[in-house]
PDB file of C-alpha atoms in Angstrom:
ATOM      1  CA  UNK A  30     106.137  83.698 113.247  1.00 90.00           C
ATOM      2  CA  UNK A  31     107.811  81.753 115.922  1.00 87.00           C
ATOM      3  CA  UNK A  32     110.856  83.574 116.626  1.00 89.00           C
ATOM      4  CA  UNK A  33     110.270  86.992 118.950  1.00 94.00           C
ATOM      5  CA  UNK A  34     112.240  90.000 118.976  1.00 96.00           C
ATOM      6  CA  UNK A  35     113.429  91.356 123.217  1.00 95.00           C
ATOM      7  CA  UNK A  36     110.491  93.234 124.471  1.00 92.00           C
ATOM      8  CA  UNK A  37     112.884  96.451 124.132  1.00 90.00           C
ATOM      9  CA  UNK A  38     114.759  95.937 121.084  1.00 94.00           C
ATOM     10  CA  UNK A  39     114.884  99.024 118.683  1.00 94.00           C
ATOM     11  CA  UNK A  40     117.462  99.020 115.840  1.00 96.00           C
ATOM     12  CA  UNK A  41     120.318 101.159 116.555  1.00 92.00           C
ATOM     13  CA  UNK A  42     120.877 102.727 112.994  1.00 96.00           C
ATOM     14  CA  UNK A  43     117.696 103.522 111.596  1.00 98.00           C
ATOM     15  CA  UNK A  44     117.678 106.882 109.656  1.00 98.00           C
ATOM     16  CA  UNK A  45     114.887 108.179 107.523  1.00 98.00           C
ATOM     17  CA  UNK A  46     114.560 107.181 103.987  1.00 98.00           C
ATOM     18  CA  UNK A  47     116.460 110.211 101.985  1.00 97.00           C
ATOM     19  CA  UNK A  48     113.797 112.308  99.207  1.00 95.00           C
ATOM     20  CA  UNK A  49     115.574 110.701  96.520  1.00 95.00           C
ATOM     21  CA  UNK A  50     113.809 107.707  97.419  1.00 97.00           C
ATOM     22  CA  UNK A  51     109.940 107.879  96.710  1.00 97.00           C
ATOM     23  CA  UNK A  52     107.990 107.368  99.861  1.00 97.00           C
ATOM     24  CA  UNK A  53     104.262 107.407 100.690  1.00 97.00           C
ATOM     25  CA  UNK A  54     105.203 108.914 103.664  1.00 96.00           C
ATOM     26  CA  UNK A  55     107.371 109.504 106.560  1.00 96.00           C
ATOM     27  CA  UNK A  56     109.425 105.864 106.753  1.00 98.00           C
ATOM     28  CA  UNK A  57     113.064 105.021 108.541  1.00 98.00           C
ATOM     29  CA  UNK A  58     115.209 102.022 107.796  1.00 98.00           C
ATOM     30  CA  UNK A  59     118.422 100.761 108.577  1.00 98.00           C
ATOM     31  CA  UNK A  60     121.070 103.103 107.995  1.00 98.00           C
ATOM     32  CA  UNK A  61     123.351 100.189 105.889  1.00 97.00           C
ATOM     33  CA  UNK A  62     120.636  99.531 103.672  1.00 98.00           C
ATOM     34  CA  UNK A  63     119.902 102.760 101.931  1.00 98.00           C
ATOM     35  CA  UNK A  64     122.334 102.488  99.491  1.00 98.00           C
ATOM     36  CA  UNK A  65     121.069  99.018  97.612  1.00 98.00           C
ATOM     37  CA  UNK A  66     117.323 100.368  97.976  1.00 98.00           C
ATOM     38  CA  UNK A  67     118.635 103.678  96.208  1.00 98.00           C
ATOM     39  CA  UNK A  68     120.293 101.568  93.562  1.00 98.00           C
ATOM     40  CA  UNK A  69     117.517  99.642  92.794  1.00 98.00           C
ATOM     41  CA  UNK A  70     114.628 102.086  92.671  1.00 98.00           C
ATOM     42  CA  UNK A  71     117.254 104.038  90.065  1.00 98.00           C
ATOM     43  CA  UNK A  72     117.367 101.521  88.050  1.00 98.00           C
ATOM     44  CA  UNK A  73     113.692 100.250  87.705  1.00 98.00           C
ATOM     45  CA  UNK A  74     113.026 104.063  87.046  1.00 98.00           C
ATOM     46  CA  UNK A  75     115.667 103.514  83.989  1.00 98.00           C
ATOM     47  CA  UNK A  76     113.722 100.642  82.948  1.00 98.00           C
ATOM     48  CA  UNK A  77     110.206 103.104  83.340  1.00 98.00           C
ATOM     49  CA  UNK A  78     109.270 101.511  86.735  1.00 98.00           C
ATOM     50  CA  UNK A  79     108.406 103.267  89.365  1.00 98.00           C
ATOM     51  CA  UNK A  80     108.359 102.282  93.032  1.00 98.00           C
ATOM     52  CA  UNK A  81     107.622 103.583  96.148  1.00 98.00           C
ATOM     53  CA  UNK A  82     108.624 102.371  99.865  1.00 98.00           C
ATOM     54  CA  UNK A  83     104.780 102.229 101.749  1.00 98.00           C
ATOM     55  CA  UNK A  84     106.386 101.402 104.950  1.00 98.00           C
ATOM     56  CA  UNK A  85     109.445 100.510 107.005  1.00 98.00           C
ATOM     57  CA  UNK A  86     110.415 100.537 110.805  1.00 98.00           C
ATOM     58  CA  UNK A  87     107.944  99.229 113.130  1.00 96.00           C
ATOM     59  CA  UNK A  88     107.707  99.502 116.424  1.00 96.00           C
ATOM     60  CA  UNK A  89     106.535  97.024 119.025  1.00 95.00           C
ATOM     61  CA  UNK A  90     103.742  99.785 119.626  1.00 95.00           C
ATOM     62  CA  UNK A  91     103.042 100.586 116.497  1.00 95.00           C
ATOM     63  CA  UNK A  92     103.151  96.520 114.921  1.00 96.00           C
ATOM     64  CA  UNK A  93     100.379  96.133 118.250  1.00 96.00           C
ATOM     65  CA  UNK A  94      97.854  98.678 117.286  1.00 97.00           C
ATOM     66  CA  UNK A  95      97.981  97.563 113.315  1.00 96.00           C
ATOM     67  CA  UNK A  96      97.393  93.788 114.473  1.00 97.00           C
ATOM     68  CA  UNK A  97      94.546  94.522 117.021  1.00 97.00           C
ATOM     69  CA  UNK A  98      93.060  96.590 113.905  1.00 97.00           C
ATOM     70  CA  UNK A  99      92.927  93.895 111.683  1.00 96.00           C
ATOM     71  CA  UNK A 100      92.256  90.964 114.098  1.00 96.00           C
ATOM     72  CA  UNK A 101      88.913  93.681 114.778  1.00 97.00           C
ATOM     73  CA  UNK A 102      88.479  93.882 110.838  1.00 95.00           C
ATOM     74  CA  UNK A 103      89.435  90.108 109.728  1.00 94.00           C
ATOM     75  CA  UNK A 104      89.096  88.055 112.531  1.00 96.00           C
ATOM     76  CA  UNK A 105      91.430  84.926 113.525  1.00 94.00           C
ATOM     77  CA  UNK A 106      92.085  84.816 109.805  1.00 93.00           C
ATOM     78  CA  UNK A 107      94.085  88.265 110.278  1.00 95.00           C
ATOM     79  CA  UNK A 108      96.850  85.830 112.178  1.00 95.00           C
ATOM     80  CA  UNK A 109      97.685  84.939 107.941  1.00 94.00           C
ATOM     81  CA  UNK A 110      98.393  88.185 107.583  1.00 94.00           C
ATOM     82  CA  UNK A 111     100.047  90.202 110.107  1.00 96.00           C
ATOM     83  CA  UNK A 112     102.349  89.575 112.536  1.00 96.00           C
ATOM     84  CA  UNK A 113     102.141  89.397 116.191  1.00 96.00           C
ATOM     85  CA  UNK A 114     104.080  92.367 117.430  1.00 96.00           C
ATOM     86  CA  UNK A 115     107.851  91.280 118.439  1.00 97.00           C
ATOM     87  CA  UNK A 116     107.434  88.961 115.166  1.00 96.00           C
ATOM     88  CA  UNK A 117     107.244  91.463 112.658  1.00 97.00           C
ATOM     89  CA  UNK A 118     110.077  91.893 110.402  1.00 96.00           C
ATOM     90  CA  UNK A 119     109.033  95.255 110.341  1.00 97.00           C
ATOM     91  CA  UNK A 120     110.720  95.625 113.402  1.00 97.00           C
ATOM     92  CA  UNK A 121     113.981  95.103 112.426  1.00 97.00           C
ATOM     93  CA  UNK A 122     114.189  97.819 110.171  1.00 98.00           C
ATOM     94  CA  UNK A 123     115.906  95.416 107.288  1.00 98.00           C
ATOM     95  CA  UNK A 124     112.232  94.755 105.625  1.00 98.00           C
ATOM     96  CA  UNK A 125     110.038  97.514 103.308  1.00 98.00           C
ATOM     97  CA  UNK A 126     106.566  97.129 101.546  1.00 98.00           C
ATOM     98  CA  UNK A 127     107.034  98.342  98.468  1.00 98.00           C
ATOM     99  CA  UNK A 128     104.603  99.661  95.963  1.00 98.00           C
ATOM    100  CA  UNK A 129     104.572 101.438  92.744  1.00 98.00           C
ATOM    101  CA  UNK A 130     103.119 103.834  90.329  1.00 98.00           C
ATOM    102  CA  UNK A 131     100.962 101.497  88.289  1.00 98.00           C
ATOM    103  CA  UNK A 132      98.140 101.107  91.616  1.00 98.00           C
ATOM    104  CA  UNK A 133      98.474 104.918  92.496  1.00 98.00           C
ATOM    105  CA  UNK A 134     101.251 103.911  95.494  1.00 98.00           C
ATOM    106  CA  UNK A 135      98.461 101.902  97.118  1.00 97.00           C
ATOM    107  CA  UNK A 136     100.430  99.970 100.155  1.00 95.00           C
ATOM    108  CA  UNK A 137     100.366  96.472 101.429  1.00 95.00           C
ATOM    109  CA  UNK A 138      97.806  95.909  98.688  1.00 95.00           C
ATOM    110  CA  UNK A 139      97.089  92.515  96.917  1.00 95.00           C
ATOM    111  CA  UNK A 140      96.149  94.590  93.565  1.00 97.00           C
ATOM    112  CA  UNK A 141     100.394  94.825  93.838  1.00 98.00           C
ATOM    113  CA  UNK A 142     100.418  91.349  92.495  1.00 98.00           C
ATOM    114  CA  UNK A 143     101.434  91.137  88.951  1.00 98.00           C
ATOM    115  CA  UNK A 144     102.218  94.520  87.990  1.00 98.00           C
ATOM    116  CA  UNK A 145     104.833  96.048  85.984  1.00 98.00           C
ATOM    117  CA  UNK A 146     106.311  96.687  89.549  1.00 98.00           C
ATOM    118  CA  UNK A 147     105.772  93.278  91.063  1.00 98.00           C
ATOM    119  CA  UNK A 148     107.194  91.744  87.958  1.00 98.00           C
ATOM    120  CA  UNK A 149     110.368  93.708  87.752  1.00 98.00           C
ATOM    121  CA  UNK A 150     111.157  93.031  91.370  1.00 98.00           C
ATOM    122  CA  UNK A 151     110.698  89.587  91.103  1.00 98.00           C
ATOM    123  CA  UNK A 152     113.466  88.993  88.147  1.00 98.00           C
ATOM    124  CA  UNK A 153     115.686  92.289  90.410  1.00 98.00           C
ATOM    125  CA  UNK A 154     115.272  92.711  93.726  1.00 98.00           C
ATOM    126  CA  UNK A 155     117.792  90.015  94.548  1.00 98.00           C
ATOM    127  CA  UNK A 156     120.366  91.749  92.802  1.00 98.00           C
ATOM    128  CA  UNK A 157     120.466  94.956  95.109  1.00 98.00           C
ATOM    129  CA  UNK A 158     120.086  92.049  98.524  1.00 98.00           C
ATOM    130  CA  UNK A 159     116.375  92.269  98.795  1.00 98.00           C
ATOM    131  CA  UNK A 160     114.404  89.017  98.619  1.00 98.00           C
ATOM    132  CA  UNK A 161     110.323  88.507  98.898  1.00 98.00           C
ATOM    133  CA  UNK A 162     109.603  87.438 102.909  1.00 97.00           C
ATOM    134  CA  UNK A 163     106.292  85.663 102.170  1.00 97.00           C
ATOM    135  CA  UNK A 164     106.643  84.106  98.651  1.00 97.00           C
ATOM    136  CA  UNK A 165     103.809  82.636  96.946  1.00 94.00           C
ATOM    137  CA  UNK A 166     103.332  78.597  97.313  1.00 94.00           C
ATOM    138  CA  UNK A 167     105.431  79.161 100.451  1.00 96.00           C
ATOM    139  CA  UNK A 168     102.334  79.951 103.026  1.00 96.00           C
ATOM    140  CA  UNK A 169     103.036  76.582 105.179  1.00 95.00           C
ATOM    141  CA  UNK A 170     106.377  77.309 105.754  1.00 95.00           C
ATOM    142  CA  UNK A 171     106.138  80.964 106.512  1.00 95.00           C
ATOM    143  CA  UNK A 172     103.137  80.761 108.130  1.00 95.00           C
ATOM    144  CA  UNK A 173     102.175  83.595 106.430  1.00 96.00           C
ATOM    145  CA  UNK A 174      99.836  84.521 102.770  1.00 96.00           C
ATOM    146  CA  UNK A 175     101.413  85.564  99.902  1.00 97.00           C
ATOM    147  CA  UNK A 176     102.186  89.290 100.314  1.00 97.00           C
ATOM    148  CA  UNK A 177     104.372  90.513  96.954  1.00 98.00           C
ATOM    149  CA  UNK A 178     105.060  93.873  97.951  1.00 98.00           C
ATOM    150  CA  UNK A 179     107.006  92.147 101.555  1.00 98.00           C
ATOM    151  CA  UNK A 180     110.190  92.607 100.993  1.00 98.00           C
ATOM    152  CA  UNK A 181     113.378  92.217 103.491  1.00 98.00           C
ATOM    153  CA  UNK A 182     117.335  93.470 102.743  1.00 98.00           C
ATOM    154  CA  UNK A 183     119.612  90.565 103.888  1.00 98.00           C
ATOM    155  CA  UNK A 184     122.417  91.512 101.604  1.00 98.00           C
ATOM    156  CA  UNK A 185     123.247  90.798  98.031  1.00 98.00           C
ATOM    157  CA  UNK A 186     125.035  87.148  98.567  1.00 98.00           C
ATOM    158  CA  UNK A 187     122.472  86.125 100.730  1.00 98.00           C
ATOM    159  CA  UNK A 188     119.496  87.308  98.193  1.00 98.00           C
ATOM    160  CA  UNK A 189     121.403  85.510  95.435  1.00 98.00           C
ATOM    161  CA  UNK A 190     121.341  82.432  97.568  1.00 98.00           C
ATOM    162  CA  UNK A 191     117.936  82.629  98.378  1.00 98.00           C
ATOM    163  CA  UNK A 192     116.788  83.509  94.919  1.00 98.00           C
ATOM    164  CA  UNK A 193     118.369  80.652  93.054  1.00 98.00           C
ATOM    165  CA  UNK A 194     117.403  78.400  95.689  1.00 97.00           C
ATOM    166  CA  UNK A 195     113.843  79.820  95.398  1.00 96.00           C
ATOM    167  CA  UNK A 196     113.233  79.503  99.248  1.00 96.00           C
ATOM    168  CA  UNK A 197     111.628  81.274 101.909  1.00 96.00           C
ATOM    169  CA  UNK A 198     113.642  83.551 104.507  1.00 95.00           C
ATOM    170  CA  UNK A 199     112.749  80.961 106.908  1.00 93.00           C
ATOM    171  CA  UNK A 200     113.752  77.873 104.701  1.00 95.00           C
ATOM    172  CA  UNK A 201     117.319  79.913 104.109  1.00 95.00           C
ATOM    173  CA  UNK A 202     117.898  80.816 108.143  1.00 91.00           C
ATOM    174  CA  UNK A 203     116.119  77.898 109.969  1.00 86.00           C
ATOM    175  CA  UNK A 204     116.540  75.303 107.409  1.00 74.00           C
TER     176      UNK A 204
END
């Protein structure tokens, strides 16, 4: 929330997320993380889970209209919920919202929370470099509410890390 992105940065290697990847809709991502988000959405679906990326890459543009929407909608309150454009993780093109079959793909949705879906990425996600950005009990040092389906690639050693220290992105990089 505190740290901004250059007014003109745009992620060199984003590509679109291949078809073998269930989508809600058109979504890019960085090119070196396709792999690991492959992997795991193969292997929840062997384990009868079934995900679905509900966004990706950001834009500046894009992260501006979404938060003028819901400051309109929610008020100051919104500032909880969505970032600020140049603070988005979004923007980076390392972080997905994920969702999953059990809601009907509904994105960015708290009804995410505790599902088969939610539950299996909890225990898994980590595994493939994927930890949860705004984790629950965390909202004073993210600045941010609990958002389970927020999720950001920063590589499998790093997940691990994160995971077993059960901290925050923030706590891990600006500790």
């Amino acid at each position: 929330k505190e740290v901004s992105l250059p007014k003109d940065y745009t992620p060199k290697d984003l590509v679109s997320i291949p078809k073998e990847i269930k989508t809600t809709k058109f979504i890019c991502i960085k090119k070196d993380m396709v792999g690991s988000l492959q992997k795991m959405f193969e292997d929840a679906q062997v384990d009868n889970i079934t995900l679905a990326v509900s966004s990706g890459f950001r834009s500046a543009e894009r992260q501006s209209i979404l938060y003028k929407a819901l400051i309109l909608l929610k008020g100051e309150k919104a500032k909880d919920r969505i970032a600020e454009p140049l603070h988005s993780e979004h923007q980076l093109g390392t972080t997905i919202d994920i969702t999953g079959k059990s809601i009907n793909y509904l994105g960015a949705n708290d009804k995410f929370n505790l599902t088969v879906e939610d539950l299996w990425l909890r225990e898994n996600a980590y595994k493939y470099g994927f930890v949860l950005s705004y984790p629950k009990d965390k909202e004073s040092v993210t600045g941010y509410d609990y958002e389970p389906w927020h999720y950001r690639f920063v590589g499998v050693a790093i997940a691990k890390e994160i995971f077993d220290g059960a901290m925050s992105v923030e706590e891990y990089f600006i500790p």
